[in-house]
Structure formats: C-alpha cells, structure tokens
C-alpha cells in the first residue's frame, strides 16, 4: 500500500485502479482490522487522488459460497488434483450465469463498503474467457485488464498457468 502512496507523491497526476478481491470481506481468516484498513485505505486513495476501486476475483470458496453457488475446485492453474480453496481455479469453470450472480454479489459488497459500483476488472491468474467477459458486460463493467504478456511468466513454466496463458494470450507481447 505504501508503494501506491509513493507513486502518488512522485506523480500527483497519476490515477490508479486498485483491484481488490471480494474474498477479503468474506474469508473468516482475514481479521476485521485488516479489512477495515484496506477499506479505509482504498476509500482514502479514491477520495484524495480520484483513484478507482475495481474488482479482482480468484474464485475462492469463501466468496463463491456467499452467493449460494457451490464452489468448484477444478481446473486449477497450479494443482492438477484441484484446489479445495477454489483460489487457483480457472474463472471459466463457472458459467456466464454463475458469473452474473457473483458480480451481483460483488456489487452488493462494494455498495455496503461505500466503494461504489466497480467497472474495472482483472481475472485471477489472468484466466478470462469469453463467457466471463460477456458476464462482465452484462454486469456493467467497461474495463478488463486480464490479458498478460505471458512470455514474462517463465517462472510458471511447467504449470497449467503458463500453458493456459500462453495459448489464451498468444498475440499479447511487448
């Protein structure tokens, strides 16, 4: 968080989109004081620098299950046997309709926190697929920052994360 503040000090004209995961507010392992700190900090950055508060989702079970949907554990970008937390699961594992439900829940959370309607998004592990993008449009999002310059992910070679992103975002480069 300090680096964002340092960037604003060095570049006061800069506008930053802070992409926050909703599971921050639904995971019982995240202490309330941490949630309060993130909320106050993000609102402060918005209010003092006109920064944006966007949405970043890894489909962690502690968020997915708050929507009434069952959590999926496969396919995982990291664990061939699946991920019981849901965190590393491809966003494409969920249907467009399920994403509409999750985006509606995120909107509800953001409104309750005083963040306002998020309109910018980043997919966890950059795993955006067409039907997820369609649900973003259905839900009023206007920006997606999921494409990745995958050749720079060499530390992930040998994992599904690298293989999937190199195929999905093949045209993305310098």
XYZ file of N, CA and C in Angstrom:
522
model
N 0.824 -1.185 0.000
C 0.000 0.000 0.000
C 0.873 1.256 0.000
N 1.994 1.165 0.707
C 2.905 2.311 0.757
C 3.429 2.687 -0.623
N 3.672 1.695 -1.473
C 4.195 1.986 -2.816
C 3.200 2.801 -3.635
N 1.917 2.536 -3.471
C 0.908 3.320 -4.179
C 0.978 4.784 -3.727
N 1.129 4.981 -2.439
C 1.221 6.337 -1.906
C 2.494 7.020 -2.392
N 3.595 6.275 -2.480
C 4.851 6.823 -3.001
C 4.702 7.209 -4.472
N 3.975 6.400 -5.226
C 3.753 6.723 -6.641
C 2.953 8.014 -6.777
N 1.944 8.182 -5.933
C 1.166 9.427 -5.979
C 2.019 10.629 -5.580
N 2.899 10.459 -4.606
C 3.764 11.562 -4.195
C 4.695 11.969 -5.342
N 5.212 10.981 -6.058
C 6.131 11.260 -7.163
C 5.407 11.702 -8.427
N 4.158 11.268 -8.589
C 3.381 11.560 -9.808
C 1.964 11.951 -9.414
N 1.759 13.164 -8.942
C 0.448 13.552 -8.421
C -0.686 13.486 -9.439
N -0.363 13.511 -10.712
C -1.392 13.440 -11.750
C -1.842 12.003 -12.039
N -1.148 11.031 -11.496
C -1.418 9.620 -11.752
C -2.753 9.188 -11.137
N -3.523 8.419 -11.897
C -4.756 7.806 -11.400
C -4.522 6.295 -11.402
N -4.793 5.664 -10.289
C -4.541 4.233 -10.131
C -5.871 3.507 -9.953
N -5.970 2.341 -10.572
C -7.105 1.455 -10.306
C -6.630 0.405 -9.313
N -7.255 0.380 -8.147
C -6.921 -0.587 -7.105
C -7.895 -1.755 -7.252
N -7.380 -2.899 -7.637
C -8.199 -4.087 -7.872
C -8.213 -4.919 -6.590
N -9.368 -4.980 -5.956
C -9.499 -5.627 -4.654
C -10.355 -6.875 -4.787
N -9.938 -7.943 -4.119
C -10.666 -9.208 -4.135
C -11.783 -9.210 -3.111
N -12.997 -9.613 -3.514
C -14.111 -9.620 -2.564
C -13.941 -10.619 -1.429
N -13.126 -11.648 -1.624
C -12.922 -12.638 -0.567
C -12.228 -12.013 0.634
N -11.628 -10.834 0.439
C -11.068 -10.096 1.574
C -12.148 -9.883 2.637
N -13.387 -9.738 2.169
C -14.500 -9.420 3.055
C -15.380 -10.618 3.398
N -15.088 -11.773 2.807
C -15.909 -12.957 3.073
C -15.114 -14.101 3.699
N -13.804 -13.974 3.737
C -12.958 -15.034 4.289
C -12.789 -14.808 5.791
N -13.271 -15.747 6.610
C -13.152 -15.563 8.062
C -11.704 -15.508 8.548
N -10.748 -15.934 7.727
C -9.347 -15.885 8.132
C -8.764 -14.477 8.027
N -9.458 -13.572 7.320
C -8.978 -12.190 7.217
C -9.522 -11.422 8.419
N -8.637 -10.954 9.291
C -9.095 -10.247 10.502
C -9.843 -8.957 10.156
N -10.807 -8.607 10.987
C -11.605 -7.405 10.751
C -10.741 -6.153 10.690
N -9.688 -6.088 11.498
C -8.849 -4.891 11.453
C -8.133 -4.765 10.104
N -7.795 -5.885 9.475
C -7.180 -5.844 8.138
C -8.209 -5.369 7.104
N -9.429 -5.900 7.207
C -10.499 -5.448 6.299
C -10.730 -3.955 6.440
N -10.796 -3.490 7.680
C -11.022 -2.070 7.935
C -9.901 -1.221 7.359
N -8.662 -1.684 7.515
C -7.510 -0.955 6.990
C -7.602 -0.845 5.470
N -7.877 -1.967 4.789
C -7.961 -1.964 3.325
C -9.099 -1.061 2.858
N -10.234 -1.151 3.521
C -11.384 -0.331 3.144
C -11.066 1.153 3.290
N -10.550 1.536 4.436
C -10.235 2.943 4.684
C -9.164 3.440 3.719
N -8.148 2.613 3.483
C -7.064 3.000 2.586
C -7.594 3.208 1.170
N -8.372 2.247 0.651
C -8.887 2.351 -0.726
C -9.795 3.570 -0.875
N -10.672 3.783 0.083
C -11.554 4.953 0.016
C -10.744 6.250 0.117
N -9.711 6.248 0.933
C -8.844 7.418 1.044
C -8.125 7.721 -0.259
N -7.646 6.678 -0.930
C -6.974 6.870 -2.222
C -7.962 7.384 -3.264
N -9.168 6.857 -3.227
C -10.201 7.339 -4.153
C -10.530 8.801 -3.880
N -10.743 9.114 -2.616
C -11.200 10.453 -2.252
C -10.114 11.513 -2.397
N -8.860 11.158 -2.150
C -7.796 12.163 -2.215
C -7.086 12.222 -3.565
N -7.169 11.146 -4.368
C -6.447 11.122 -5.644
C -7.334 10.798 -6.840
N -8.623 10.633 -6.607
C -9.569 10.250 -7.670
C -9.223 8.884 -8.257
N -8.621 8.010 -7.436
C -8.322 6.649 -7.870
C -9.621 5.854 -7.969
N -9.531 4.745 -8.674
C -10.684 3.869 -8.875
C -10.543 2.627 -7.998
N -11.669 2.124 -7.539
C -11.683 0.855 -6.805
C -12.354 -0.171 -7.708
N -11.543 -1.069 -8.250
C -12.038 -2.102 -9.150
C -12.141 -3.441 -8.445
N -12.402 -4.461 -9.246
C -12.666 -5.795 -8.725
C -11.670 -6.797 -9.306
N -11.122 -7.620 -8.439
C -10.192 -8.684 -8.847
C -10.689 -9.981 -8.216
N -10.987 -10.953 -9.044
C -11.539 -12.191 -8.477
C -10.710 -13.417 -8.831
N -10.298 -14.102 -7.779
C -9.940 -15.513 -7.802
C -11.178 -16.159 -7.172
N -11.706 -17.224 -7.750
C -12.972 -17.763 -7.226
C -12.814 -18.575 -5.927
N -12.314 -17.903 -4.921
C -12.120 -18.513 -3.598
C -13.477 -18.941 -3.036
N -13.517 -20.127 -2.488
C -14.772 -20.686 -1.967
C -15.440 -19.769 -0.948
N -14.650 -19.070 -0.147
C -15.234 -18.204 0.876
C -16.009 -17.045 0.270
N -15.769 -16.723 -1.002
C -16.591 -15.734 -1.701
C -17.710 -16.429 -2.476
N -17.359 -17.416 -3.287
C -18.341 -18.083 -4.148
C -19.534 -18.572 -3.332
N -19.285 -19.199 -2.215
C -20.367 -19.787 -1.429
C -21.295 -18.737 -0.810
N -20.841 -17.477 -0.680
C -21.733 -16.425 -0.171
C -22.815 -16.069 -1.187
N -22.630 -16.497 -2.434
C -23.602 -16.206 -3.489
C -24.678 -17.282 -3.587
N -24.496 -18.369 -2.832
C -25.416 -19.502 -2.917
C -24.984 -20.532 -3.948
N -23.884 -20.267 -4.640
C -23.354 -21.214 -5.630
C -22.391 -22.180 -4.953
N -22.292 -23.395 -5.485
C -21.274 -24.310 -4.955
C -19.894 -23.916 -5.482
N -18.891 -24.090 -4.657
C -17.522 -23.787 -5.058
C -16.964 -24.923 -5.912
N -16.280 -24.551 -6.973
C -15.629 -25.541 -7.841
C -14.145 -25.588 -7.497
N -13.574 -26.762 -7.621
C -12.169 -26.936 -7.241
C -11.273 -27.284 -8.427
N -11.859 -27.414 -9.612
C -11.088 -27.752 -10.814
C -11.689 -27.035 -12.007
N -10.925 -26.780 -13.027
C -9.479 -26.983 -13.146
C -8.702 -25.880 -12.431
N -7.595 -26.261 -11.859
C -6.723 -25.344 -11.140
C -5.534 -24.992 -12.026
N -5.084 -23.742 -11.933
C -3.916 -23.321 -12.711
C -2.615 -23.825 -12.098
N -2.703 -24.380 -10.899
C -1.487 -24.790 -10.205
C -1.506 -26.224 -9.707
N -2.672 -26.733 -9.323
C -2.752 -28.039 -8.688
C -3.519 -29.015 -9.572
N -2.832 -30.000 -10.167
C -3.509 -30.946 -11.060
C -4.683 -31.682 -10.406
N -4.611 -31.914 -9.108
C -5.688 -32.616 -8.410
C -6.817 -31.707 -7.955
N -6.708 -30.412 -8.261
C -7.723 -29.453 -7.850
C -7.274 -28.643 -6.650
N -8.024 -27.599 -6.345
C -7.708 -26.693 -5.254
C -8.940 -26.559 -4.367
N -8.888 -27.119 -3.186
C -10.054 -27.119 -2.297
C -10.445 -25.728 -1.818
N -9.547 -24.745 -1.959
C -9.897 -23.369 -1.582
C -10.604 -22.647 -2.722
N -10.470 -23.156 -3.948
C -11.030 -22.500 -5.121
C -10.163 -21.385 -5.666
N -9.174 -20.950 -4.923
C -8.383 -19.772 -5.279
C -7.728 -19.868 -6.650
N -7.191 -21.028 -6.991
C -6.448 -21.166 -8.251
C -7.287 -21.768 -9.380
N -8.588 -21.797 -9.226
C -9.477 -22.366 -10.246
C -9.670 -21.361 -11.375
N -9.655 -21.874 -12.603
C -9.916 -21.045 -13.785
C -11.291 -20.396 -13.660
N -11.387 -19.128 -14.007
C -12.676 -18.456 -13.968
C -13.669 -19.118 -14.914
N -13.172 -19.687 -15.999
C -14.032 -20.349 -16.978
C -14.749 -21.578 -16.456
N -14.390 -22.049 -15.265
C -15.086 -23.199 -14.673
C -16.536 -22.850 -14.335
N -16.805 -21.558 -14.195
C -18.155 -21.088 -13.875
C -18.823 -20.543 -15.131
N -20.124 -20.729 -15.233
C -20.890 -20.289 -16.399
C -21.113 -18.773 -16.378
N -21.571 -18.256 -17.492
C -21.916 -16.840 -17.587
C -22.955 -16.467 -16.524
N -23.950 -17.305 -16.366
C -25.000 -17.042 -15.378
C -24.433 -17.041 -13.957
N -23.522 -17.976 -13.680
C -22.900 -18.007 -12.351
C -22.072 -16.746 -12.118
N -21.391 -16.271 -13.162
C -20.620 -15.036 -13.022
C -21.535 -13.840 -12.815
N -22.664 -13.821 -13.490
C -23.614 -12.732 -13.243
C -24.023 -12.709 -11.775
N -24.222 -13.880 -11.188
C -24.556 -13.980 -9.764
C -23.401 -13.476 -8.901
N -22.181 -13.888 -9.230
C -21.027 -13.456 -8.431
C -20.763 -11.960 -8.575
N -20.924 -11.427 -9.789
C -20.719 -9.987 -9.961
C -21.780 -9.197 -9.211
N -23.006 -9.701 -9.171
C -24.066 -9.029 -8.400
C -23.712 -9.018 -6.912
N -23.160 -10.116 -6.419
C -22.750 -10.173 -5.008
C -21.608 -9.199 -4.745
N -20.655 -9.124 -5.665
C -19.545 -8.178 -5.506
C -20.076 -6.744 -5.495
N -21.038 -6.447 -6.368
C -21.652 -5.113 -6.376
C -22.283 -4.812 -5.017
N -22.958 -5.800 -4.452
C -23.600 -5.645 -3.145
C -22.549 -5.365 -2.062
N -21.466 -6.133 -2.087
C -20.383 -5.923 -1.121
C -19.790 -4.530 -1.272
N -19.496 -4.125 -2.510
C -18.862 -2.830 -2.774
C -19.771 -1.686 -2.317
N -21.073 -1.825 -2.574
C -22.027 -0.794 -2.133
C -22.033 -0.697 -0.611
N -22.050 -1.832 0.063
C -22.057 -1.845 1.521
C -20.800 -1.252 2.138
N -19.691 -1.349 1.418
C -18.417 -0.807 1.900
C -18.247 0.668 1.548
N -19.144 1.185 0.711
C -19.022 2.569 0.260
C -18.042 2.740 -0.876
N -17.710 1.663 -1.563
C -16.773 1.723 -2.686
C -17.427 2.229 -3.972
N -18.728 2.037 -4.109
C -19.398 2.348 -5.364
C -19.352 1.153 -6.306
N -20.000 1.288 -7.447
C -20.080 0.207 -8.445
C -18.728 0.018 -9.117
N -18.138 -1.195 -9.020
C -16.883 -1.418 -9.749
C -17.164 -1.540 -11.242
N -16.302 -0.947 -12.053
C -16.451 -1.058 -13.512
C -15.170 -1.546 -14.185
N -14.123 -1.773 -13.408
C -12.871 -2.334 -13.930
C -12.611 -3.672 -13.255
N -12.010 -4.581 -13.998
C -11.877 -5.963 -13.531
C -10.539 -6.552 -13.963
N -10.065 -7.486 -13.155
C -8.928 -8.336 -13.530
C -9.240 -9.740 -13.073
N -9.113 -10.695 -13.972
C -9.354 -12.108 -13.673
C -8.175 -12.694 -12.903
N -8.480 -13.463 -11.873
C -7.450 -14.186 -11.143
C -6.671 -15.080 -12.089
N -5.351 -15.032 -11.984
C -4.437 -15.809 -12.829
C -4.623 -15.487 -14.309
N -5.226 -14.326 -14.595
C -5.430 -13.862 -15.969
C -6.314 -14.798 -16.789
N -7.165 -15.600 -16.119
C -7.915 -16.659 -16.805
C -9.280 -16.194 -17.305
N -9.322 -15.049 -17.939
C -10.563 -14.560 -18.529
C -10.905 -15.385 -19.766
N -12.166 -15.771 -19.876
C -12.659 -16.443 -21.078
C -13.857 -15.664 -21.592
N -14.252 -15.947 -22.825
C -15.301 -15.171 -23.489
C -16.568 -15.068 -22.663
N -17.049 -16.183 -22.128
C -18.316 -16.116 -21.383
C -18.187 -15.308 -20.090
N -16.995 -15.247 -19.509
C -16.778 -14.413 -18.325
C -16.789 -12.942 -18.755
N -16.163 -12.638 -19.899
C -16.190 -11.271 -20.426
C -17.623 -10.850 -20.755
N -18.418 -11.771 -21.256
C -19.822 -11.458 -21.541
C -20.568 -11.135 -20.244
N -20.287 -11.877 -19.186
C -20.912 -11.588 -17.891
C -20.438 -10.236 -17.346
N -19.186 -9.888 -17.598
C -18.703 -8.563 -17.204
C -19.543 -7.482 -17.882
N -19.743 -7.637 -19.189
C -20.554 -6.660 -19.927
C -21.988 -6.643 -19.406
N -22.543 -7.829 -19.152
C -23.904 -7.917 -18.598
C -24.011 -7.123 -17.298
N -22.925 -7.112 -16.536
C -22.923 -6.562 -15.171
C -22.441 -5.117 -15.100
N -22.218 -4.484 -16.245
C -21.858 -3.070 -16.254
C -20.381 -2.758 -16.153
N -19.529 -3.743 -16.331
C -18.089 -3.477 -16.348
C -17.708 -2.931 -17.716
N -16.747 -2.019 -17.745
C -16.319 -1.417 -19.005
C -14.836 -1.620 -19.282
N -14.086 -2.118 -18.293
C -12.647 -2.326 -18.456
C -12.281 -3.700 -17.920
N -11.473 -4.421 -18.697
C -10.873 -5.663 -18.218
C -9.378 -5.565 -18.451
N -8.597 -5.893 -17.441
C -7.134 -5.829 -17.562
C -6.505 -7.211 -17.412
N -7.216 -8.238 -17.858
C -6.730 -9.605 -17.677
C -5.657 -10.057 -18.663
N -5.629 -9.564 -19.910
C -4.575 -10.042 -20.805
C -3.192 -9.815 -20.203
N -2.315 -10.754 -20.466
C -0.987 -10.706 -19.855
C 0.072 -10.962 -20.921
N 1.207 -10.308 -20.763
C 2.353 -10.537 -21.633
C 3.029 -11.826 -21.132
N 2.447 -12.940 -21.530
C 2.785 -14.255 -20.978
C 4.250 -14.664 -21.090
N 5.043 -14.217 -22.082
C 6.447 -14.666 -22.097
C 7.227 -14.286 -20.836
N 6.742 -13.290 -20.095
C 7.431 -12.886 -18.872
C 7.040 -13.722 -17.661
N 6.248 -14.750 -17.882
C 5.806 -15.619 -16.786
C 6.652 -16.896 -16.712
N 7.912 -16.811 -17.119
C 8.736 -18.016 -17.235
C 8.860 -18.811 -15.942
N 8.695 -18.160 -14.790
C 8.775 -18.904 -13.535
C 7.619 -19.879 -13.371
N 6.583 -19.725 -14.211
C 5.431 -20.620 -14.169
C 5.505 -21.730 -15.220
N 6.592 -21.806 -15.987
C 6.716 -22.896 -16.965
C 6.583 -24.230 -16.252
N 5.826 -25.132 -16.868
C 5.573 -26.434 -16.269
C 4.264 -26.491 -15.518
N 3.641 -25.330 -15.302
C 2.333 -25.265 -14.650
C 1.266 -24.932 -15.688
N 0.048 -25.353 -15.401
C -1.073 -25.025 -16.272
C -1.199 -23.514 -16.459
N -0.892 -22.737 -15.434
C -0.991 -21.284 -15.508
C -0.221 -20.744 -16.715
N 0.990 -21.221 -16.920
C 1.815 -20.766 -18.044
C 1.247 -21.272 -19.364
N 0.942 -22.556 -19.422
C 0.441 -23.133 -20.672
C -0.869 -22.474 -21.102
N -1.788 -22.300 -20.150
C -3.084 -21.711 -20.462
C -2.922 -20.280 -20.953
N -2.140 -19.496 -20.223
C -1.956 -18.096 -20.604
C -1.207 -17.943 -21.913
N -0.237 -18.805 -22.176
C 0.489 -18.687 -23.447
C -0.422 -19.000 -24.631
N -1.398 -19.888 -24.445
C -2.356 -20.182 -25.511
C -3.419 -19.087 -25.596
N -3.969 -18.702 -24.452
C -5.061 -17.714 -24.421
C -4.616 -16.346 -24.920
N -3.442 -15.907 -24.476
C -2.990 -14.553 -24.775
C -1.830 -14.544 -25.767
N -1.776 -15.545 -26.662
C -0.666 -15.669 -27.614
C -0.340 -14.377 -28.356
N -1.323 -13.585 -28.783
C -0.976 -12.359 -29.536
C -0.423 -11.231 -28.667
N -0.515 -11.352 -27.355
C -0.059 -10.276 -26.476
C 1.462 -10.313 -26.396
N 2.062 -9.169 -26.550
C 3.522 -9.066 -26.471
C 3.927 -7.653 -26.135
N 5.225 -7.397 -26.231
C 5.752 -6.074 -25.909
C 5.098 -5.001 -26.758
